[in-house]
mmCIF file of C-alpha atoms in Angstrom:
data_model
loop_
_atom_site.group_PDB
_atom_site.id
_atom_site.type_symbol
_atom_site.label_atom_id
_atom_site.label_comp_id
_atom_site.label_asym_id
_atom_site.label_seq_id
_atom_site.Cartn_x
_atom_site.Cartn_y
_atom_site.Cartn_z
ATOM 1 C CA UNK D 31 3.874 -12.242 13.036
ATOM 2 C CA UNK D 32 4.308 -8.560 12.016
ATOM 3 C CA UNK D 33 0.390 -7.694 11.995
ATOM 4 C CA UNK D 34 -0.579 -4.382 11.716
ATOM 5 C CA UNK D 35 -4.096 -3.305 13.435
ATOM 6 C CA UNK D 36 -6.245 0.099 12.341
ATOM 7 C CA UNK D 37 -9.414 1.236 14.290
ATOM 8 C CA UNK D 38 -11.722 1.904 13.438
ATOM 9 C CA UNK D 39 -12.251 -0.350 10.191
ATOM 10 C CA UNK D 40 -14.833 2.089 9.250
ATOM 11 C CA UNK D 41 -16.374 5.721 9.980
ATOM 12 C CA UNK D 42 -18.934 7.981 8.907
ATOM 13 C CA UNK D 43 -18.677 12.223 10.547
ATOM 14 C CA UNK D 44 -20.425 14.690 9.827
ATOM 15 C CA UNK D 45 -18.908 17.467 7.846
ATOM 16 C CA UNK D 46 -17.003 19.725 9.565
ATOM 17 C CA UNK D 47 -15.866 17.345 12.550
ATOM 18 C CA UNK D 48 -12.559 15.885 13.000
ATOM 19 C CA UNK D 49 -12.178 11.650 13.092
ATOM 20 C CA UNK D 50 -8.768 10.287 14.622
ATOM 21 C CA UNK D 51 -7.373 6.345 12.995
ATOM 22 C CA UNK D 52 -4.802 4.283 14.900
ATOM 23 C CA UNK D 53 -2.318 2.252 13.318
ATOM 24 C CA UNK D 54 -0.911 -0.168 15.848
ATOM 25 C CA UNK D 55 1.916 -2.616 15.208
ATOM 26 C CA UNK D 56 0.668 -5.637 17.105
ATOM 27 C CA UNK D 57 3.771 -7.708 17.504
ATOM 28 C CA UNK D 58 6.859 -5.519 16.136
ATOM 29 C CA UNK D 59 7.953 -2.507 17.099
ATOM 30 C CA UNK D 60 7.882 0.632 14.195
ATOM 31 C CA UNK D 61 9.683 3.817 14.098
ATOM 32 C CA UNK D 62 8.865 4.546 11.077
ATOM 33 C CA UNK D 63 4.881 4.370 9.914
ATOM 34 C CA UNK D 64 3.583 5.413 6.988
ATOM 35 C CA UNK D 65 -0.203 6.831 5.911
ATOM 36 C CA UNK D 66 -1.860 6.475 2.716
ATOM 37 C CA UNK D 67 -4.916 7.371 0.961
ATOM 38 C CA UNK D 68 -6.705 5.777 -1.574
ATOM 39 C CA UNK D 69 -9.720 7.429 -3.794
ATOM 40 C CA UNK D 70 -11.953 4.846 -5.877
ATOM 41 C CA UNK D 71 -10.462 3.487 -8.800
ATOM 42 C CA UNK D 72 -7.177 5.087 -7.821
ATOM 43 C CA UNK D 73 -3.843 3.609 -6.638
ATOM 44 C CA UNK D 74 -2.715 4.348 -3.222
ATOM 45 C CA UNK D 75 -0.884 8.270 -2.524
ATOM 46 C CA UNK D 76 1.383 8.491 0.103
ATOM 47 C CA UNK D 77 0.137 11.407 2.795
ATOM 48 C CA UNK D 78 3.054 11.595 5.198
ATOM 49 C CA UNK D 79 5.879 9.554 7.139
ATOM 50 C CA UNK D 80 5.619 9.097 10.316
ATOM 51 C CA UNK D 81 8.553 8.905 13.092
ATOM 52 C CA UNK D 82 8.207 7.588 16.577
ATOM 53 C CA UNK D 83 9.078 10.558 19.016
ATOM 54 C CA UNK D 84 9.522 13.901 15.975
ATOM 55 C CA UNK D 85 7.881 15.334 13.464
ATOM 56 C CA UNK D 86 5.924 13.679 10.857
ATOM 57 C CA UNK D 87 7.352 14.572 7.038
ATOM 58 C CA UNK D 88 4.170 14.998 4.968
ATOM 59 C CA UNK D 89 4.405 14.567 1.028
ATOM 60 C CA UNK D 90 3.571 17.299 -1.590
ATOM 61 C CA UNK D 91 0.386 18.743 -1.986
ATOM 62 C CA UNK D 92 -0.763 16.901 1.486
ATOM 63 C CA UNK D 93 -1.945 19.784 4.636
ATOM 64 C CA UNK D 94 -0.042 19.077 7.994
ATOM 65 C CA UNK D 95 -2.685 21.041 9.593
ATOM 66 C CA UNK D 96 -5.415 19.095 8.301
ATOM 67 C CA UNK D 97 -3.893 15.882 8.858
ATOM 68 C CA UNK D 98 -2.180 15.963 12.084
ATOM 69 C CA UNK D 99 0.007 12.869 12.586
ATOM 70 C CA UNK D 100 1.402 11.600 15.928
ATOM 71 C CA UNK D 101 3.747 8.863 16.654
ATOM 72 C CA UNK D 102 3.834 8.865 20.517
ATOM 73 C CA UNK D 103 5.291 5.551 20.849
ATOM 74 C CA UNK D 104 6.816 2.491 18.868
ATOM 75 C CA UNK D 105 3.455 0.610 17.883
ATOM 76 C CA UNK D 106 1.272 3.864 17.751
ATOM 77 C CA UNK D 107 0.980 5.887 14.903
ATOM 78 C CA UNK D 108 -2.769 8.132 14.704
ATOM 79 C CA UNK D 109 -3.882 10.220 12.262
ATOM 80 C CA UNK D 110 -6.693 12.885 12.767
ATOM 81 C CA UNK D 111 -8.450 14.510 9.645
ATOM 82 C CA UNK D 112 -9.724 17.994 11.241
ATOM 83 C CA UNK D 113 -12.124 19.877 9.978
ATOM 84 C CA UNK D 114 -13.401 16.922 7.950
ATOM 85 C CA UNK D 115 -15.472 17.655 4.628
ATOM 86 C CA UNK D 116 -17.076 15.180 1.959
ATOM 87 C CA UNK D 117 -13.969 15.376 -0.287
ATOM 88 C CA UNK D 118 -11.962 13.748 2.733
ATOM 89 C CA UNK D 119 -13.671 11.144 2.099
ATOM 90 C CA UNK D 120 -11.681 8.120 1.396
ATOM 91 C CA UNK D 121 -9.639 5.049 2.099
ATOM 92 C CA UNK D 122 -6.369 5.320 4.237
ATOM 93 C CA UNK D 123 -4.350 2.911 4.867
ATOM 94 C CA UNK D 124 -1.439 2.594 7.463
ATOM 95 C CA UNK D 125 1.701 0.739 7.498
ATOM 96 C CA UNK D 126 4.657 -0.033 9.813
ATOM 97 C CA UNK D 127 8.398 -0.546 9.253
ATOM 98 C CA UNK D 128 9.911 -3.203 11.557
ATOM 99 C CA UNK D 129 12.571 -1.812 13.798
ATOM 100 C CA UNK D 130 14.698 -4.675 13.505
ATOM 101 C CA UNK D 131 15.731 -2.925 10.237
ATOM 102 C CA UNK D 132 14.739 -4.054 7.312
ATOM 103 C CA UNK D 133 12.744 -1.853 4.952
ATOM 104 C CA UNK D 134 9.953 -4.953 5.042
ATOM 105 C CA UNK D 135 6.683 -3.088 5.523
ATOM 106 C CA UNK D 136 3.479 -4.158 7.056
ATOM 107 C CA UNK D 137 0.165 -2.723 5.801
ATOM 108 C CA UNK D 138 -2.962 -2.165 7.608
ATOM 109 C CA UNK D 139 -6.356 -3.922 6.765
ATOM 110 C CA UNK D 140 -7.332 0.249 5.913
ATOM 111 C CA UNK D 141 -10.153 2.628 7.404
ATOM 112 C CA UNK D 142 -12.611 3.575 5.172
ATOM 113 C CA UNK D 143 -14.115 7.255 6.280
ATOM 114 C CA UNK D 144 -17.519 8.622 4.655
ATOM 115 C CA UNK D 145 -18.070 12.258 5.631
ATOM 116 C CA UNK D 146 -21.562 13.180 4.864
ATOM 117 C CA UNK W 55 4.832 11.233 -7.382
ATOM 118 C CA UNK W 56 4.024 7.422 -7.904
ATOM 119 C CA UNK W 57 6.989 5.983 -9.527
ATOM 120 C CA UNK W 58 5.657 2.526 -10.300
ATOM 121 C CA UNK W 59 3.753 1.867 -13.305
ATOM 122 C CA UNK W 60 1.681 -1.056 -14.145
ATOM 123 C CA UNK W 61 0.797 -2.350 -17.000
ATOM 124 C CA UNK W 62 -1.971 -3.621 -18.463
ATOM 125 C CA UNK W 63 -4.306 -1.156 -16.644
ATOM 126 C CA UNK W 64 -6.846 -3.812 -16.969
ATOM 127 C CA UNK W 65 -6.904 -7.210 -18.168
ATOM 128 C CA UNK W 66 -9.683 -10.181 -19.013
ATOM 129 C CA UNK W 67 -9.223 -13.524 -18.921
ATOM 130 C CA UNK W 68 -10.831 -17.236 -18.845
ATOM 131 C CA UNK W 69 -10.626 -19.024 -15.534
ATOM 132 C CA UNK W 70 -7.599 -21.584 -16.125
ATOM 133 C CA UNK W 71 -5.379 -19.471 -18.132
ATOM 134 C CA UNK W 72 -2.469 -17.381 -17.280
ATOM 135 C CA UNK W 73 -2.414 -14.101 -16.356
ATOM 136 C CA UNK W 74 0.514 -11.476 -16.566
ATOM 137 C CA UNK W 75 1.044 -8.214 -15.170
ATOM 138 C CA UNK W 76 4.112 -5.881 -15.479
ATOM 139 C CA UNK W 77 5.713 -2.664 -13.333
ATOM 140 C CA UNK W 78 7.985 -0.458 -14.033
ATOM 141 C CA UNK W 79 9.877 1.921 -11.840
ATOM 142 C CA UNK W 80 12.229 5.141 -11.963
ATOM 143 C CA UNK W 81 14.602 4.567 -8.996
ATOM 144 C CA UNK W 82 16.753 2.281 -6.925
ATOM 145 C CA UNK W 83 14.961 0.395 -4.946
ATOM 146 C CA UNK W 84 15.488 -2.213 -1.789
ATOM 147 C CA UNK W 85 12.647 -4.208 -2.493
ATOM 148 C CA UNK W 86 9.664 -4.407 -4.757
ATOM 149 C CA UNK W 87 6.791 -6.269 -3.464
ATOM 150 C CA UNK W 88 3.065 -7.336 -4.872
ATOM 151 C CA UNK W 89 -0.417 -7.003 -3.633
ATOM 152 C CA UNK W 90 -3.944 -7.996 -4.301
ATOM 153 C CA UNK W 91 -6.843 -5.837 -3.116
ATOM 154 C CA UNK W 92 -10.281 -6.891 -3.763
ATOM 155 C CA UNK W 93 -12.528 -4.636 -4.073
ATOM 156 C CA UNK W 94 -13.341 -2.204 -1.321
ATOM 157 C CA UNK W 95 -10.889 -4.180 0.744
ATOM 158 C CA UNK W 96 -7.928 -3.370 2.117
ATOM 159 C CA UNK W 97 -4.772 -4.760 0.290
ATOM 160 C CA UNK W 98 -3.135 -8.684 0.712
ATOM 161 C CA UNK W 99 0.593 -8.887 0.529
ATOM 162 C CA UNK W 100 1.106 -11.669 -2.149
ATOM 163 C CA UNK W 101 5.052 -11.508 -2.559
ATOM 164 C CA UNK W 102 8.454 -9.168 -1.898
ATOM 165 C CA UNK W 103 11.300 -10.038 -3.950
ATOM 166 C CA UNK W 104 14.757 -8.010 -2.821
ATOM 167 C CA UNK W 105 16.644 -6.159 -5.124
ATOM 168 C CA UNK W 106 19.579 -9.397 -5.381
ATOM 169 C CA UNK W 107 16.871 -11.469 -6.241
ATOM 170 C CA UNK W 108 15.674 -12.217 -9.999
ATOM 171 C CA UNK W 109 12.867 -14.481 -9.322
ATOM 172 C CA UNK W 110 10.490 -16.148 -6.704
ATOM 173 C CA UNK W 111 7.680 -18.377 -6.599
ATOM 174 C CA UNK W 112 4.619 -18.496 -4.307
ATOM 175 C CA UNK W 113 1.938 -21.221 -5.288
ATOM 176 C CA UNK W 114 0.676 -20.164 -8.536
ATOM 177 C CA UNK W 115 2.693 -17.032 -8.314
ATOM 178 C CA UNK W 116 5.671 -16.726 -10.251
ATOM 179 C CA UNK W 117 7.536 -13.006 -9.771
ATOM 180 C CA UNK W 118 10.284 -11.488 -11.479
ATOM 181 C CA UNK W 119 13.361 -8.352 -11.068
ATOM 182 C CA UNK W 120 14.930 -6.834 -13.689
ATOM 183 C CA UNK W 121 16.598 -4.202 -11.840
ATOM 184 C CA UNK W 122 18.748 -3.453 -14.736
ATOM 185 C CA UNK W 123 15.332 -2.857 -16.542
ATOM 186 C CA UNK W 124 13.640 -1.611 -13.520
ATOM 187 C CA UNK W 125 10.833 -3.844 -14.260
ATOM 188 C CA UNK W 126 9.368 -6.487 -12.380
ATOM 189 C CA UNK W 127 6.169 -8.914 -13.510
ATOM 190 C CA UNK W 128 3.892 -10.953 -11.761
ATOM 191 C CA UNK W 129 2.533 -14.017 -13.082
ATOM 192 C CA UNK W 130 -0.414 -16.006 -11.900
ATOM 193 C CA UNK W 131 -0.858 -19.161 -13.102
ATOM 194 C CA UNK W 132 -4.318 -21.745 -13.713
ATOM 195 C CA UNK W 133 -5.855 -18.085 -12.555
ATOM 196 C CA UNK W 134 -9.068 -18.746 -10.719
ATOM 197 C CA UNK W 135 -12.575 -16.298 -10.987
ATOM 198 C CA UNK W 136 -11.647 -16.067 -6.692
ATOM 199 C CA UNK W 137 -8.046 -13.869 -8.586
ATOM 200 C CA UNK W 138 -10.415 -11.254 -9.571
ATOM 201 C CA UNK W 139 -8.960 -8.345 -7.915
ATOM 202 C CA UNK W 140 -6.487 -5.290 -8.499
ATOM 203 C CA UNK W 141 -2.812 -5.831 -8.105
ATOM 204 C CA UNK W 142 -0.348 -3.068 -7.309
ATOM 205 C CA UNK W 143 3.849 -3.232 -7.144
ATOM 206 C CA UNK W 144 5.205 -1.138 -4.572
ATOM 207 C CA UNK W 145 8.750 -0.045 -4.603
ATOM 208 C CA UNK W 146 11.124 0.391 -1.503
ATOM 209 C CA UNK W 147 13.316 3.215 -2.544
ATOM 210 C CA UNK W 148 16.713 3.209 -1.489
ATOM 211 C CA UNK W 149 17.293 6.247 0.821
ATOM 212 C CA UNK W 150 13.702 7.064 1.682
ATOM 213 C CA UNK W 151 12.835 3.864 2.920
ATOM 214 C CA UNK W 152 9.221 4.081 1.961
ATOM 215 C CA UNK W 153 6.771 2.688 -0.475
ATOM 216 C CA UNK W 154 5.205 3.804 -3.711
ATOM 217 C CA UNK W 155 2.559 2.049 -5.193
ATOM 218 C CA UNK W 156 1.645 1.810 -9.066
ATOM 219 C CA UNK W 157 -1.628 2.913 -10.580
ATOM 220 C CA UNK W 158 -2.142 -1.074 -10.258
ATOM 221 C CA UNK W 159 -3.329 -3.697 -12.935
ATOM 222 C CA UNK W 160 -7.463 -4.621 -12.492
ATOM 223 C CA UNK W 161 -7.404 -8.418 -13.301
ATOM 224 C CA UNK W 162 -10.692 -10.230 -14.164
ATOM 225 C CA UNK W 163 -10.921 -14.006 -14.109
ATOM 226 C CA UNK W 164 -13.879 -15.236 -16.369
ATOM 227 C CA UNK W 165 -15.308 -18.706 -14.577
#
Protein backbone atom coordinates (compact mmCIF):
# COMPACT_ATOMS: atom_id res chain seq x y z
CA UNK A 1 0.00 0.00 0.00
CA UNK A 2 0.42 3.81 0.30
CA UNK A 3 1.77 4.35 -3.45
CA UNK A 4 2.05 7.58 -4.66
CA UNK A 5 1.61 8.11 -8.67
CA UNK A 6 3.06 11.45 -10.71
CA UNK A 7 2.29 12.04 -14.47
CA UNK A 8 3.84 12.63 -16.41
CA UNK A 9 7.27 10.81 -15.49
CA UNK A 10 8.83 13.14 -17.86
CA UNK A 11 8.35 16.50 -20.00
CA UNK A 12 10.04 18.67 -22.29
CA UNK A 13 8.00 22.65 -23.16
CA UNK A 14 9.06 25.04 -24.84
CA UNK A 15 10.07 28.18 -23.09
CA UNK A 16 7.56 30.33 -22.20
CA UNK A 17 4.62 27.66 -21.89
CA UNK A 18 3.16 26.42 -18.79
CA UNK A 19 3.36 22.26 -17.93
CA UNK A 20 0.84 20.99 -15.12
CA UNK A 21 2.24 17.43 -12.77
CA UNK A 22 -0.25 15.34 -10.78
CA UNK A 23 0.53 13.76 -7.67
CA UNK A 24 -2.08 11.14 -6.94
CA UNK A 25 -2.27 9.04 -3.78
CA UNK A 26 -3.28 5.70 -5.22
CA UNK A 27 -4.56 3.85 -2.22
CA UNK A 28 -4.62 6.45 0.85
CA UNK A 29 -6.21 9.38 1.16
CA UNK A 30 -3.80 12.88 1.71
CA UNK A 31 -4.68 16.18 3.01
CA UNK A 32 -1.65 17.25 3.21
CA UNK A 33 0.88 16.91 -0.06
CA UNK A 34 3.96 18.24 -0.38
CA UNK A 35 6.18 19.47 -3.70
CA UNK A 36 9.78 19.43 -4.09
CA UNK A 37 12.41 20.30 -6.43
CA UNK A 38 15.57 18.93 -7.01
CA UNK A 39 18.55 20.62 -9.25
CA UNK A 40 21.55 18.18 -10.27
CA UNK A 41 23.85 17.36 -7.70
CA UNK A 42 21.60 19.08 -5.19
CA UNK A 43 19.45 17.73 -2.32
CA UNK A 44 15.80 18.08 -2.55
CA UNK A 45 14.10 22.00 -1.58
CA UNK A 46 10.83 22.04 -0.42
CA UNK A 47 8.49 24.45 -2.88
CA UNK A 48 5.19 24.54 -1.03
CA UNK A 49 2.58 22.49 1.18
CA UNK A 50 -0.23 21.58 -0.11
CA UNK A 51 -3.85 21.25 1.67
CA UNK A 52 -6.82 19.44 0.31
CA UNK A 53 -9.69 22.11 -0.11
CA UNK A 54 -7.37 25.86 0.95
CA UNK A 55 -4.59 27.49 0.11
CA UNK A 56 -1.30 26.05 -0.59
CA UNK A 57 1.64 27.58 1.95
CA UNK A 58 4.66 28.02 -0.34
CA UNK A 59 8.27 28.16 1.31
CA UNK A 60 10.73 31.15 1.10
CA UNK A 61 12.10 32.37 -1.90
CA UNK A 62 9.48 29.98 -3.95
CA UNK A 63 6.70 32.29 -6.50
CA UNK A 64 2.97 31.29 -5.81
CA UNK A 65 2.24 32.79 -9.07
CA UNK A 66 4.62 30.82 -10.92
CA UNK A 67 3.87 27.70 -9.29
CA UNK A 68 0.26 27.48 -8.83
CA UNK A 69 -0.69 24.53 -6.59
CA UNK A 70 -4.16 22.93 -6.29
CA UNK A 71 -5.41 20.32 -4.02
CA UNK A 72 -9.03 19.80 -5.29
CA UNK A 73 -9.53 16.60 -3.63
CA UNK A 74 -7.94 13.98 -1.14
CA UNK A 75 -5.62 11.98 -3.69
CA UNK A 76 -5.04 15.04 -6.08
CA UNK A 77 -2.49 17.40 -5.61
CA UNK A 78 -1.18 19.34 -9.31
CA UNK A 79 1.28 21.64 -9.76
CA UNK A 80 1.56 23.98 -12.88
CA UNK A 81 4.92 25.87 -13.63
CA UNK A 82 3.56 28.98 -15.80
CA UNK A 83 5.41 30.82 -17.83
CA UNK A 84 8.04 28.08 -17.94
CA UNK A 85 11.80 29.09 -18.80
CA UNK A 86 15.10 26.88 -19.05
CA UNK A 87 16.04 27.64 -15.41
CA UNK A 88 12.68 25.78 -14.39
CA UNK A 89 14.14 23.16 -15.43
CA UNK A 90 14.38 20.43 -12.96
CA UNK A 91 13.29 17.47 -10.92
CA UNK A 92 10.11 17.71 -8.66
CA UNK A 93 9.03 15.41 -6.70
CA UNK A 94 5.61 14.98 -4.86
CA UNK A 95 4.63 13.40 -1.72
CA UNK A 96 1.49 12.56 0.32
CA UNK A 97 0.71 12.44 4.05
CA UNK A 98 -1.71 9.62 4.99
CA UNK A 99 -4.88 10.90 6.51
CA UNK A 100 -5.09 8.29 8.94
CA UNK A 101 -2.61 10.55 10.82
CA UNK A 102 0.58 9.76 11.06
CA UNK A 103 3.26 12.09 9.75
CA UNK A 104 4.50 8.79 7.51
CA UNK A 105 5.04 10.30 4.07
CA UNK A 106 4.88 8.77 0.70
CA UNK A 107 7.10 10.09 -2.12
CA UNK A 108 6.49 10.14 -5.73
CA UNK A 109 8.68 8.24 -8.37
CA UNK A 110 9.40 12.39 -9.50
CA UNK A 111 8.80 14.31 -12.94
CA UNK A 112 11.66 15.35 -14.57
CA UNK A 113 10.81 18.70 -16.81
CA UNK A 114 13.41 20.00 -19.58
CA UNK A 115 12.34 23.41 -20.89
CA UNK A 116 14.22 24.14 -23.98
CA UNK B 1 16.25 26.06 5.05
CA UNK B 2 17.41 22.31 4.95
CA UNK B 3 17.99 21.35 8.46
CA UNK B 4 19.53 17.94 7.92
CA UNK B 5 23.07 17.55 7.28
CA UNK B 6 24.88 14.61 6.01
CA UNK B 7 27.98 13.65 6.35
CA UNK B 8 30.46 12.37 4.44
CA UNK B 9 29.37 14.36 1.33
CA UNK B 10 30.85 11.58 -0.58
CA UNK B 11 32.32 8.38 0.21
CA UNK B 12 34.41 5.34 -1.71
CA UNK B 13 34.49 2.07 -0.89
CA UNK B 14 35.37 -1.74 -1.95
CA UNK B 15 32.40 -3.94 -2.69
CA UNK B 16 32.11 -6.14 0.65
CA UNK B 17 32.96 -3.60 3.15
CA UNK B 18 30.91 -1.41 5.30
CA UNK B 19 29.71 1.70 4.61
CA UNK B 20 28.59 4.56 7.08
CA UNK B 21 26.78 7.63 6.68
CA UNK B 22 25.72 10.23 9.34
CA UNK B 23 22.84 13.24 9.68
CA UNK B 24 22.45 15.70 11.76
CA UNK B 25 19.49 17.90 12.45
CA UNK B 26 18.44 21.29 14.28
CA UNK B 27 14.89 20.50 15.52
CA UNK B 28 12.42 18.14 17.09
CA UNK B 29 11.42 15.86 14.97
CA UNK B 30 8.56 12.89 14.69
CA UNK B 31 10.44 10.79 12.54
CA UNK B 32 13.63 10.66 10.58
CA UNK B 33 13.66 8.41 7.70
CA UNK B 34 16.41 7.24 4.86
CA UNK B 35 16.48 7.12 1.15
CA UNK B 36 18.47 5.94 -1.77
CA UNK B 37 18.21 7.67 -5.14
CA UNK B 38 20.15 6.44 -7.98
CA UNK B 39 21.02 8.52 -10.24
CA UNK B 40 18.52 10.48 -12.26
CA UNK B 41 15.92 8.44 -10.45
CA UNK B 42 13.50 9.30 -8.28
CA UNK B 43 14.19 8.43 -4.54
CA UNK B 44 13.60 4.64 -2.67
CA UNK B 45 12.45 4.77 0.88
CA UNK B 46 15.02 2.43 2.64
CA UNK B 47 13.96 2.97 6.43
CA UNK B 48 11.89 5.47 9.06
CA UNK B 49 12.86 5.12 12.53
CA UNK B 50 10.36 7.25 15.10
CA UNK B 51 11.63 9.55 17.42
CA UNK B 52 11.13 6.63 20.64
CA UNK B 53 13.11 4.48 18.68
CA UNK B 54 17.10 4.16 18.97
CA UNK B 55 17.71 1.61 16.41
CA UNK B 56 16.31 -0.60 13.50
CA UNK B 57 17.45 -3.04 11.13
CA UNK B 58 16.44 -3.72 7.51
CA UNK B 59 18.59 -6.50 5.70
CA UNK B 60 21.95 -5.11 5.53
CA UNK B 61 20.70 -1.88 6.93
CA UNK B 62 21.39 -1.07 10.33
CA UNK B 63 19.91 2.69 11.43
CA UNK B 64 20.35 4.64 14.39
CA UNK B 65 18.55 7.94 16.71
CA UNK B 66 20.26 9.92 18.89
CA UNK B 67 17.68 12.40 19.46
CA UNK B 68 19.52 13.72 22.38
CA UNK B 69 22.36 14.28 19.76
CA UNK B 70 20.05 14.95 16.98
CA UNK B 71 21.97 12.62 14.91
CA UNK B 72 21.02 9.63 13.22
CA UNK B 73 23.46 7.13 10.95
CA UNK B 74 22.86 4.69 8.48
CA UNK B 75 24.88 1.74 8.06
CA UNK B 76 25.05 -0.63 5.16
CA UNK B 77 26.64 -3.62 5.56
CA UNK B 78 28.71 -6.36 2.88
CA UNK B 79 27.82 -3.04 0.59
CA UNK B 80 27.34 -4.21 -2.95
CA UNK B 81 28.61 -2.04 -6.42
CA UNK B 82 24.27 -2.33 -7.08
CA UNK B 83 24.51 0.40 -3.35
CA UNK B 84 26.02 2.92 -5.54
CA UNK B 85 23.67 5.68 -5.13
CA UNK B 86 23.02 8.98 -3.01
CA UNK B 87 21.38 8.69 0.34
CA UNK B 88 19.48 11.51 2.00
CA UNK B 89 17.83 11.67 5.86
CA UNK B 90 14.74 13.50 5.97
CA UNK B 91 13.39 14.87 9.13
CA UNK B 92 9.61 15.06 10.21
CA UNK B 93 9.50 18.17 12.25
CA UNK B 94 7.30 18.30 15.04
CA UNK B 95 4.65 21.03 14.40
CA UNK B 96 5.06 21.42 10.66
CA UNK B 97 4.55 18.02 9.82
CA UNK B 98 6.72 18.07 6.77
CA UNK B 99 10.00 16.83 5.52
CA UNK B 100 13.45 18.25 5.05
CA UNK B 101 15.96 16.51 3.32
CA UNK B 102 19.90 16.73 3.85
CA UNK B 103 22.38 17.76 1.20
CA UNK B 104 22.66 13.74 1.11
CA UNK B 105 25.83 11.42 1.27
CA UNK B 106 27.00 10.11 -2.61
CA UNK B 107 28.11 6.48 -1.80
CA UNK B 108 30.28 4.54 -4.33
CA UNK B 109 30.68 0.79 -4.08
CA UNK B 110 33.97 -0.36 -5.89
CA UNK B 111 33.17 -4.14 -7.41
Amino acid sequence: GAVVSQHPSWVICKSGTSVKIECRSLDFQATTMFWYRQFPKQSLMLMATSNEGSKATYEQGVEKDKFLINHASLTLSTLTVTSAHPEDSSFYICSARDVAGSYEQYFGPGTRLTVT
Amino acid sequence: SQQGEEDPQALSIQEGENATMNCSYKTSINNLQWYRQNSGRGLVHLILIRSNEREKHSGRLRVTLDTSKKSSSLLITASRAADTASYFCATVNTNAGKSTFGDGTTLTVKP
